[in-house]
């Protein structure tokens, strides 16, 4: 199963460029090493200096994702991400990426259910390119009608390839949509095909003007940089961009699920598949840490699912348990696998494993091993400047970048009793949604 990433401003808004710009600095940053600033237009800036190598990662996170979309307009966040590479008056289509590549860097972007990020990894003495160009496209995006219609076909083809022609991802999408009846998490990030086809330039421009504003963004810079110099650049290019009246996000609360939901999907596929989803909380809810440990106990070739269902009973070719607590609202814990022969026997075996963890706690050894694996992945991953920035950006948009430092503390406190408690609390029959993929000839 796949595991589920301005100089022109002063011409267009001259009045704002004449206003004084102040920078507020967080005084509680000494312990973490993170420099925390905010401009008077609301732009948050986080800087982590790391001088081991002459490289840096520049990331700008917008507090907008598919959770902000309404019915009939799904896919706007992802579509707009594509259009952000179509150019401004100063930097034409593909000029941004070409300039980054010519200077030895890489750039990309990603849209999730909760946020959108654009980033460049560059030699640290080229970071001024990122600052200037990202400021430019925050306010001066072209959004030509012909580009919108052309890119719409690209996005629709992307949906066909990634979702509709991929049986696993198609089933995952259907299970998620079945599990959420009211909350916007019902909708896929890429959007429904009919909605994508109907999106217009006006829809995109309205969305852009609503959410792409300094007071709805966070800049994260990690690497071989000088914080004072970075802030001079950020203030110069972003300081004159006016803030926007971004409304606080208000989404309907998902009703408590009171009975098991089931669906069957028939698709051209080589093998059948089962996915079981349970509603669970996200970070910073205290149960999220125990759910993370539980997921690790059952994952991988040394995990319970593989050892029991795949290796011992030989009922499955593969099996997985997948949980990510990085969501603004409560999301889903996924279980699943590909049967070796009988999918009904695999479903019975998987529910037996789930019931087993609700009936008895895991061993101290299992919990300690899981916590060590989580810590190792979390700590070693930060050898990457990009991953350092990614953690800061995600946690900041979840509430505060300081949650990053509390994450491992939360995991460390998890006990076997905690793991059993969350299993009993959330892995109930009435809280489950079961999806079955049946291959067609």
Tab-separated table of C-alpha atoms in Angstrom:
chain	number	residue	atom	x	y	z
A	1	UNK	CA	0.000	0.000	0.000
A	2	UNK	CA	1.363	3.438	-0.913
A	3	UNK	CA	2.172	5.764	1.942
A	4	UNK	CA	0.398	8.335	2.010
A	5	UNK	CA	4.552	17.066	0.075
A	6	UNK	CA	9.278	42.269	-5.112
A	7	UNK	CA	10.431	44.703	-6.779
A	8	UNK	CA	7.222	44.805	-8.822
A	9	UNK	CA	5.153	45.299	-5.657
A	10	UNK	CA	6.344	48.888	-5.357
A	11	UNK	CA	5.058	49.526	-8.866
A	12	UNK	CA	1.596	48.012	-8.303
A	13	UNK	CA	1.018	49.127	-4.690
A	14	UNK	CA	3.211	52.226	-4.256
A	15	UNK	CA	1.238	53.608	-1.308
A	16	UNK	CA	1.912	50.561	0.849
A	17	UNK	CA	5.633	50.669	0.049
A	18	UNK	CA	5.961	54.056	1.676
A	19	UNK	CA	4.589	52.885	5.000
A	20	UNK	CA	7.077	52.007	7.770
A	21	UNK	CA	7.527	48.303	8.376
A	22	UNK	CA	8.141	46.965	11.857
A	23	UNK	CA	9.327	43.506	12.808
A	24	UNK	CA	8.197	41.876	16.030
A	25	UNK	CA	10.662	39.359	17.402
A	26	UNK	CA	9.665	36.564	19.762
A	27	UNK	CA	11.762	36.843	22.913
A	28	UNK	CA	11.315	33.180	23.944
A	29	UNK	CA	13.380	31.655	21.149
A	30	UNK	CA	16.749	31.185	22.820
A	31	UNK	CA	16.247	27.604	23.997
A	32	UNK	CA	14.939	26.171	20.709
A	33	UNK	CA	17.318	28.061	18.417
A	34	UNK	CA	14.389	29.083	16.223
A	35	UNK	CA	14.185	32.790	15.383
A	36	UNK	CA	10.526	33.844	15.358
A	37	UNK	CA	9.449	37.114	13.720
A	38	UNK	CA	6.263	38.787	12.530
A	39	UNK	CA	5.902	41.743	10.171
A	40	UNK	CA	3.225	44.341	10.793
A	41	UNK	CA	1.226	42.999	7.821
A	42	UNK	CA	0.864	39.701	9.696
A	43	UNK	CA	3.520	37.652	7.892
A	44	UNK	CA	5.143	35.099	10.223
A	45	UNK	CA	8.816	34.224	9.630
A	46	UNK	CA	10.676	31.302	11.241
A	47	UNK	CA	14.433	30.959	10.769
A	48	UNK	CA	16.656	28.072	11.851
A	49	UNK	CA	20.346	28.649	11.244
A	50	UNK	CA	22.396	25.554	10.404
A	51	UNK	CA	25.907	26.244	9.155
A	52	UNK	CA	27.105	22.708	8.444
A	53	UNK	CA	26.941	23.236	4.672
A	54	UNK	CA	26.466	26.278	2.378
A	55	UNK	CA	22.869	25.400	1.466
A	56	UNK	CA	19.437	26.560	2.558
A	57	UNK	CA	15.761	25.727	2.182
A	58	UNK	CA	13.185	28.479	1.678
A	59	UNK	CA	9.550	27.515	2.234
A	60	UNK	CA	6.368	29.554	2.218
A	61	UNK	CA	3.315	27.932	3.785
A	62	UNK	CA	-0.188	29.219	3.068
A	63	UNK	CA	-2.880	28.407	5.590
A	64	UNK	CA	-5.249	27.019	2.964
A	65	UNK	CA	-6.045	23.557	1.655
A	66	UNK	CA	-8.987	21.486	0.544
A	67	UNK	CA	-10.540	21.979	3.995
A	68	UNK	CA	-11.299	25.574	2.889
A	69	UNK	CA	-13.217	24.519	-0.219
A	70	UNK	CA	-16.979	24.330	-0.616
A	71	UNK	CA	-19.136	21.767	-2.371
A	72	UNK	CA	-19.003	22.227	-6.132
A	73	UNK	CA	-15.636	24.013	-5.904
A	74	UNK	CA	-13.406	21.159	-4.786
A	75	UNK	CA	-9.853	21.062	-6.137
A	76	UNK	CA	-9.360	24.851	-6.031
A	77	UNK	CA	-6.334	24.725	-3.708
A	78	UNK	CA	-4.529	22.149	-5.831
A	79	UNK	CA	-5.473	23.830	-9.127
A	80	UNK	CA	-4.176	27.176	-7.848
A	81	UNK	CA	-0.907	25.511	-6.838
A	82	UNK	CA	-0.448	24.558	-10.496
A	83	UNK	CA	-1.267	28.092	-11.632
A	84	UNK	CA	1.312	29.622	-9.295
A	85	UNK	CA	3.955	28.387	-11.730
A	86	UNK	CA	2.346	30.145	-14.718
A	87	UNK	CA	4.063	33.426	-14.086
A	88	UNK	CA	3.667	37.110	-13.316
A	89	UNK	CA	4.422	40.242	-15.319
A	90	UNK	CA	8.016	40.102	-14.114
A	91	UNK	CA	8.591	36.352	-14.221
A	92	UNK	CA	6.827	34.608	-17.101
A	93	UNK	CA	5.663	31.003	-17.202
A	94	UNK	CA	8.404	28.578	-16.072
A	95	UNK	CA	10.869	31.466	-15.548
A	96	UNK	CA	10.717	30.964	-11.776
A	97	UNK	CA	11.685	27.289	-11.934
A	98	UNK	CA	14.268	27.847	-14.659
A	99	UNK	CA	16.019	30.539	-12.618
A	100	UNK	CA	16.133	28.258	-9.579
A	101	UNK	CA	17.551	25.399	-11.653
A	102	UNK	CA	20.145	27.644	-13.349
A	103	UNK	CA	21.342	28.589	-9.882
A	104	UNK	CA	21.757	24.935	-8.915
A	105	UNK	CA	18.561	24.601	-6.905
A	106	UNK	CA	15.310	22.675	-6.987
A	107	UNK	CA	11.784	23.929	-6.442
A	108	UNK	CA	8.377	22.362	-6.017
A	109	UNK	CA	5.084	22.685	-4.188
A	110	UNK	CA	2.472	20.580	-2.449
A	111	UNK	CA	-1.176	20.836	-1.450
A	112	UNK	CA	-2.756	18.947	1.431
A	113	UNK	CA	-6.145	18.929	3.093
A	114	UNK	CA	-4.994	21.689	5.446
A	115	UNK	CA	-2.250	23.774	3.820
A	116	UNK	CA	-0.245	24.565	0.674
A	117	UNK	CA	3.544	24.911	0.561
A	118	UNK	CA	6.011	26.217	-2.038
A	119	UNK	CA	9.722	25.660	-1.572
A	120	UNK	CA	13.194	26.030	-3.054
A	121	UNK	CA	16.380	24.303	-1.923
A	122	UNK	CA	19.363	26.422	-2.980
A	123	UNK	CA	22.918	27.397	-2.256
A	124	UNK	CA	22.564	29.745	0.697
A	125	UNK	CA	24.035	32.718	-1.199
A	126	UNK	CA	21.172	32.435	-3.725
A	127	UNK	CA	18.328	32.560	-1.222
A	128	UNK	CA	17.518	36.128	-2.302
A	129	UNK	CA	15.976	34.624	-5.448
A	130	UNK	CA	13.391	32.786	-3.399
A	131	UNK	CA	12.484	35.815	-1.320
A	132	UNK	CA	12.014	38.129	-4.280
A	133	UNK	CA	10.158	35.690	-6.533
A	134	UNK	CA	7.821	34.309	-3.867
A	135	UNK	CA	6.878	37.843	-2.850
A	136	UNK	CA	6.159	38.660	-6.473
A	137	UNK	CA	3.810	35.760	-7.019
A	138	UNK	CA	2.065	36.289	-3.694
A	139	UNK	CA	0.474	39.412	-5.164
A	140	UNK	CA	1.087	39.592	-8.925
A	141	UNK	CA	-0.067	36.249	-10.309
A	142	UNK	CA	-1.313	36.532	-13.923
A	143	UNK	CA	-3.906	33.762	-14.155
A	144	UNK	CA	-4.424	34.104	-17.895
A	145	UNK	CA	-7.651	32.546	-19.159
A	146	UNK	CA	-5.842	30.439	-21.761
A	147	UNK	CA	-3.420	29.146	-19.116
A	148	UNK	CA	-6.320	28.214	-16.844
A	149	UNK	CA	-8.051	26.180	-19.553
A	150	UNK	CA	-4.811	24.505	-20.601
A	151	UNK	CA	-3.789	23.610	-17.037
A	152	UNK	CA	-7.287	22.364	-16.262
A	153	UNK	CA	-6.705	19.525	-18.736
A	154	UNK	CA	-3.403	18.747	-17.011
A	155	UNK	CA	-5.082	18.552	-13.591
A	156	UNK	CA	-7.895	16.368	-14.916
A	157	UNK	CA	-5.373	14.005	-16.481
A	158	UNK	CA	-3.447	13.962	-13.200
A	159	UNK	CA	-6.628	12.876	-11.442
A	160	UNK	CA	-7.202	10.110	-13.991
A	161	UNK	CA	-3.673	8.773	-13.594
A	162	UNK	CA	-3.288	9.141	-9.836
A	163	UNK	CA	-6.795	8.215	-8.693
A	164	UNK	CA	-9.149	6.785	-11.260
A	165	UNK	CA	-6.588	4.532	-12.955
A	166	UNK	CA	-5.010	3.491	-9.650
A	167	UNK	CA	-7.277	0.955	-7.879
A	168	UNK	CA	-5.602	1.368	-4.474
A	169	UNK	CA	-5.864	5.150	-4.392
A	170	UNK	CA	-9.379	5.032	-5.828
A	171	UNK	CA	-10.523	2.735	-3.020
A	172	UNK	CA	-8.771	4.919	-0.438
A	173	UNK	CA	-10.582	7.974	-1.807
A	174	UNK	CA	-13.942	6.191	-1.688
A	175	UNK	CA	-13.426	4.912	1.866
A	176	UNK	CA	-12.451	8.402	3.075
A	177	UNK	CA	-15.474	9.963	1.371
A	178	UNK	CA	-17.725	7.309	2.934
A	179	UNK	CA	-16.267	7.890	6.401
A	180	UNK	CA	-16.836	11.663	6.283
A	181	UNK	CA	-20.418	12.691	5.578
A	182	UNK	CA	-20.294	16.368	6.623
A	183	UNK	CA	-16.713	17.543	7.116
A	184	UNK	CA	-14.733	18.829	4.060
A	185	UNK	CA	-12.287	15.942	4.550
A	186	UNK	CA	-14.962	14.066	2.585
A	187	UNK	CA	-13.493	15.629	-0.568
A	188	UNK	CA	-10.193	14.624	-2.191
A	189	UNK	CA	-7.414	17.218	-2.286
A	190	UNK	CA	-7.249	17.035	-6.074
A	191	UNK	CA	-11.024	17.574	-6.264
A	192	UNK	CA	-13.844	15.667	-7.916
A	193	UNK	CA	-13.592	15.430	-11.696
A	194	UNK	CA	-16.829	17.313	-12.374
A	195	UNK	CA	-15.787	20.158	-10.074
A	196	UNK	CA	-12.368	20.497	-11.692
A	197	UNK	CA	-13.986	20.718	-15.136
A	198	UNK	CA	-16.268	23.557	-13.996
A	199	UNK	CA	-13.664	25.734	-12.233
A	200	UNK	CA	-13.134	29.123	-13.881
A	201	UNK	CA	-10.483	31.820	-13.891
A	202	UNK	CA	-12.798	33.908	-11.688
A	203	UNK	CA	-13.009	31.071	-9.138
A	204	UNK	CA	-9.231	30.833	-8.992
A	205	UNK	CA	-8.684	34.598	-8.795
A	206	UNK	CA	-11.231	34.947	-6.005
A	207	UNK	CA	-9.567	32.115	-4.066
A	208	UNK	CA	-6.117	33.607	-4.677
A	209	UNK	CA	-7.171	37.055	-3.458
A	210	UNK	CA	-8.839	35.532	-0.401
A	211	UNK	CA	-6.085	33.274	0.910
A	212	UNK	CA	-2.758	34.306	-0.626
A	213	UNK	CA	-1.918	37.129	1.742
A	214	UNK	CA	0.946	37.776	4.183
A	215	UNK	CA	-1.296	37.411	7.236
A	216	UNK	CA	-2.291	33.935	6.004
A	217	UNK	CA	1.271	32.727	5.367
A	218	UNK	CA	4.370	31.527	7.185
A	219	UNK	CA	7.885	31.739	5.768
A	220	UNK	CA	10.356	29.130	6.995
A	221	UNK	CA	14.080	29.380	6.223
A	222	UNK	CA	16.557	26.724	7.335
A	223	UNK	CA	20.260	26.375	6.620
A	224	UNK	CA	23.423	28.411	6.259
A	225	UNK	CA	21.837	31.840	6.555
A	226	UNK	CA	22.126	34.950	8.699
A	227	UNK	CA	18.818	35.748	10.355
A	228	UNK	CA	19.295	39.513	10.262
A	229	UNK	CA	20.123	39.449	6.558
A	230	UNK	CA	17.153	37.226	5.791
A	231	UNK	CA	14.813	39.537	7.658
A	232	UNK	CA	16.123	42.555	5.710
A	233	UNK	CA	15.305	40.734	2.475
A	234	UNK	CA	11.893	39.548	3.689
A	235	UNK	CA	10.995	43.021	4.970
A	236	UNK	CA	12.092	44.634	1.703
A	237	UNK	CA	10.079	42.345	-0.568
A	238	UNK	CA	7.132	41.235	1.577
A	239	UNK	CA	6.766	44.197	3.947
A	240	UNK	CA	4.817	46.341	1.491
A	241	UNK	CA	2.217	43.690	0.656
A	242	UNK	CA	-1.050	44.598	2.391
A	243	UNK	CA	-2.800	42.104	4.618
A	244	UNK	CA	-6.196	40.709	3.632
A	245	UNK	CA	-9.398	40.158	5.646
A	246	UNK	CA	-8.979	36.384	5.915
A	247	UNK	CA	-11.860	34.931	7.900
A	248	UNK	CA	-11.248	32.317	10.578
A	249	UNK	CA	-11.880	28.821	9.263
A	250	UNK	CA	-15.294	27.480	10.188
A	251	UNK	CA	-16.170	23.942	9.143
A	252	UNK	CA	-19.064	21.694	10.125
A	253	UNK	CA	-18.359	19.145	12.820
A	254	UNK	CA	-18.448	15.553	11.646
A	255	UNK	CA	-21.252	13.701	13.468
A	256	UNK	CA	-20.271	10.738	15.619
A	257	UNK	CA	-20.472	7.590	13.501
A	258	UNK	CA	-23.032	5.214	15.009
A	259	UNK	CA	-22.845	2.186	12.733
A	260	UNK	CA	-20.367	0.453	10.478
A	261	UNK	CA	-20.320	1.666	6.869
A	262	UNK	CA	-19.347	-0.586	3.974
A	263	UNK	CA	-18.711	-0.184	0.283
A	264	UNK	CA	-17.541	-2.389	-2.565
A	265	UNK	CA	-15.651	-1.078	-5.578
A	266	UNK	CA	-15.225	-3.023	-8.799
A	267	UNK	CA	-12.264	-1.870	-10.891
A	268	UNK	CA	-9.800	-3.291	-13.346
A	269	UNK	CA	-7.094	-4.471	-10.987
A	270	UNK	CA	-4.663	-7.339	-10.567
A	271	UNK	CA	-5.539	-8.063	-6.943
A	272	UNK	CA	-8.325	-7.379	-4.440
A	273	UNK	CA	-7.786	-5.037	-1.499
A	274	UNK	CA	-9.418	-4.206	1.823
A	275	UNK	CA	-9.185	-0.882	3.675
A	276	UNK	CA	-10.690	-0.289	7.127
A	277	UNK	CA	-10.865	3.280	8.472
A	278	UNK	CA	-11.618	4.533	11.989
A	279	UNK	CA	-12.240	8.132	13.085
A	280	UNK	CA	-9.414	9.249	15.401
A	281	UNK	CA	-8.086	12.576	16.766
A	282	UNK	CA	-5.088	14.521	15.468
A	283	UNK	CA	-2.176	16.366	17.109
A	284	UNK	CA	-2.115	18.023	19.627
A	285	UNK	CA	-4.796	15.748	21.161
A	286	UNK	CA	-3.055	13.589	23.785
A	287	UNK	CA	-4.413	10.372	22.252
A	288	UNK	CA	-2.517	11.106	19.026
A	289	UNK	CA	0.786	10.014	20.577
A	290	UNK	CA	-0.554	6.614	21.651
A	291	UNK	CA	-2.123	6.131	18.208
A	292	UNK	CA	1.259	6.862	16.629
A	293	UNK	CA	2.890	4.204	18.807
A	294	UNK	CA	0.084	1.730	18.048
A	295	UNK	CA	0.545	2.293	14.314
A	296	UNK	CA	4.255	1.571	14.632
A	297	UNK	CA	3.613	-1.640	16.596
A	298	UNK	CA	1.549	-3.029	13.736
A	299	UNK	CA	3.594	-1.640	10.814
A	300	UNK	CA	6.531	-3.008	8.851
A	301	UNK	CA	7.842	-6.520	8.428
A	302	UNK	CA	8.597	-6.820	12.129
A	303	UNK	CA	5.140	-5.518	13.054
A	304	UNK	CA	2.211	-7.557	14.279
A	305	UNK	CA	0.211	-7.509	11.044
A	306	UNK	CA	2.995	-8.839	8.852
A	307	UNK	CA	4.189	-11.399	11.371
A	308	UNK	CA	0.703	-12.749	12.023
A	309	UNK	CA	-1.379	-12.348	8.865
A	310	UNK	CA	1.305	-12.462	6.175
A	311	UNK	CA	4.104	-14.623	7.556
A	312	UNK	CA	2.336	-17.017	9.933
A	313	UNK	CA	-1.210	-17.444	8.628
A	314	UNK	CA	-0.344	-16.616	4.987
A	315	UNK	CA	-3.705	-14.924	4.498
A	316	UNK	CA	-2.248	-11.805	2.880
A	317	UNK	CA	0.472	-10.712	0.497
A	318	UNK	CA	0.846	-7.485	2.448
A	319	UNK	CA	-0.863	-5.697	5.321
A	320	UNK	CA	-0.565	-2.212	6.797
A	321	UNK	CA	-1.608	0.114	9.598
A	322	UNK	CA	-1.326	3.815	8.780
A	323	UNK	CA	-1.854	6.864	10.963
A	324	UNK	CA	-0.903	10.506	10.543
A	325	UNK	CA	-1.882	13.012	13.190
A	326	UNK	CA	-0.857	16.035	11.122
A	327	UNK	CA	-4.359	17.384	10.448
A	328	UNK	CA	-6.256	20.393	11.756
A	329	UNK	CA	-9.265	18.263	12.661
A	330	UNK	CA	-9.859	14.644	13.611
A	331	UNK	CA	-8.987	12.338	10.721
A	332	UNK	CA	-8.681	8.581	10.108
A	333	UNK	CA	-6.587	5.574	11.132
A	334	UNK	CA	-6.309	3.153	8.193
A	335	UNK	CA	-5.842	-0.615	8.257
A	336	UNK	CA	-5.686	-2.790	5.165
A	337	UNK	CA	-4.059	-5.419	3.044
A	338	UNK	CA	-4.063	-7.541	-0.093
A	339	UNK	CA	-5.364	-11.090	0.409
A	340	UNK	CA	-3.382	-14.094	-0.683
A	341	UNK	CA	-6.633	-15.845	-1.649
A	342	UNK	CA	-9.863	-15.166	0.246
A	343	UNK	CA	-10.604	-11.519	1.086
A	344	UNK	CA	-13.294	-12.507	3.602
A	345	UNK	CA	-10.777	-14.525	5.591
A	346	UNK	CA	-8.385	-11.582	5.512
A	347	UNK	CA	-11.067	-9.218	6.811
A	348	UNK	CA	-11.850	-11.625	9.654
A	349	UNK	CA	-8.159	-11.918	10.506
A	350	UNK	CA	-7.639	-8.158	10.482
A	351	UNK	CA	-10.561	-7.524	12.813
A	352	UNK	CA	-9.183	-10.257	15.059
A	353	UNK	CA	-5.848	-8.416	15.259
A	354	UNK	CA	-7.623	-5.136	16.006
A	355	UNK	CA	-9.748	-6.793	18.688
A	356	UNK	CA	-6.592	-8.293	20.153
A	357	UNK	CA	-5.074	-4.902	20.946
A	358	UNK	CA	-8.344	-3.747	22.509
A	359	UNK	CA	-8.493	-6.852	24.717
A	360	UNK	CA	-4.912	-6.794	25.993
A	361	UNK	CA	-2.166	-4.143	26.048
A	362	UNK	CA	1.005	-4.574	24.009
A	363	UNK	CA	4.173	-5.650	25.770
A	364	UNK	CA	6.636	-3.177	27.242
A	365	UNK	CA	9.139	-4.363	24.640
A	366	UNK	CA	6.758	-3.634	21.756
A	367	UNK	CA	6.048	-0.142	23.032
A	368	UNK	CA	9.699	0.655	23.664
A	369	UNK	CA	10.681	-0.580	20.196
A	370	UNK	CA	7.934	1.493	18.568
A	371	UNK	CA	8.938	4.628	20.464
A	372	UNK	CA	12.593	4.142	19.516
A	373	UNK	CA	11.631	3.805	15.835
A	374	UNK	CA	9.484	6.938	15.923
A	375	UNK	CA	12.214	8.926	17.655
A	376	UNK	CA	14.912	7.707	15.263
A	377	UNK	CA	12.857	8.631	12.213
A	378	UNK	CA	11.951	12.028	13.660
A	379	UNK	CA	15.478	12.931	14.738
A	380	UNK	CA	17.471	11.525	11.815
A	381	UNK	CA	15.059	13.043	9.345
A	382	UNK	CA	16.131	16.459	10.574
A	383	UNK	CA	19.519	15.957	8.976
A	384	UNK	CA	17.593	17.273	5.973
A	385	UNK	CA	17.202	21.045	5.969
A	386	UNK	CA	13.993	20.642	4.007
A	387	UNK	CA	12.530	18.286	6.624
A	388	UNK	CA	13.523	20.708	9.397
A	389	UNK	CA	11.570	23.423	7.633
A	390	UNK	CA	8.674	21.103	6.851
A	391	UNK	CA	8.229	20.262	10.535
A	392	UNK	CA	8.278	23.937	11.529
A	393	UNK	CA	5.760	24.872	8.844
A	394	UNK	CA	3.326	22.038	9.536
A	395	UNK	CA	3.328	22.424	13.304
A	396	UNK	CA	3.032	26.213	13.059
A	397	UNK	CA	-0.120	25.887	10.987
A	398	UNK	CA	-1.476	23.292	13.405
A	399	UNK	CA	-1.122	25.795	16.234
A	400	UNK	CA	2.521	26.558	16.959
A	401	UNK	CA	5.950	25.433	15.791
A	402	UNK	CA	6.667	24.680	19.473
A	403	UNK	CA	4.457	21.596	19.136
A	404	UNK	CA	7.398	20.068	17.276
A	405	UNK	CA	9.474	20.079	20.455
A	406	UNK	CA	6.590	18.601	22.461
A	407	UNK	CA	5.952	15.780	19.990
A	408	UNK	CA	8.705	13.414	21.140
A	409	UNK	CA	7.890	14.195	24.770
A	410	UNK	CA	4.327	13.093	24.107
A	411	UNK	CA	5.483	9.879	22.449
A	412	UNK	CA	7.944	9.145	25.275
A	413	UNK	CA	5.160	9.225	27.870
A	414	UNK	CA	3.034	6.570	26.117
A	415	UNK	CA	2.528	3.361	28.112
A	416	UNK	CA	1.150	-0.047	27.060
A	417	UNK	CA	-2.041	0.841	28.946
A	418	UNK	CA	-2.345	4.046	26.877
A	419	UNK	CA	-2.092	2.062	23.638
A	420	UNK	CA	-4.799	-0.345	24.728
A	421	UNK	CA	-6.969	2.545	25.924
A	422	UNK	CA	-6.971	4.339	22.556
A	423	UNK	CA	-7.627	1.049	20.755
A	424	UNK	CA	-10.673	0.380	22.937
A	425	UNK	CA	-11.843	3.959	22.556
A	426	UNK	CA	-11.649	4.294	18.771
A	427	UNK	CA	-11.487	0.815	17.175
A	428	UNK	CA	-15.129	-0.050	17.716
A	429	UNK	CA	-17.328	-1.710	15.059
A	430	UNK	CA	-19.674	1.286	14.839
A	431	UNK	CA	-16.730	3.649	14.218
A	432	UNK	CA	-15.412	1.678	11.237
A	433	UNK	CA	-15.758	2.111	7.481
A	434	UNK	CA	-14.842	-0.927	5.387
A	435	UNK	CA	-13.963	-0.743	1.689
A	436	UNK	CA	-13.465	-3.787	-0.540
A	437	UNK	CA	-11.878	-3.721	-3.989
A	438	UNK	CA	-13.041	-6.498	-6.310
A	439	UNK	CA	-10.951	-6.882	-9.496
A	440	UNK	CA	-12.806	-6.967	-12.794
A	441	UNK	CA	-11.628	-8.855	-15.844
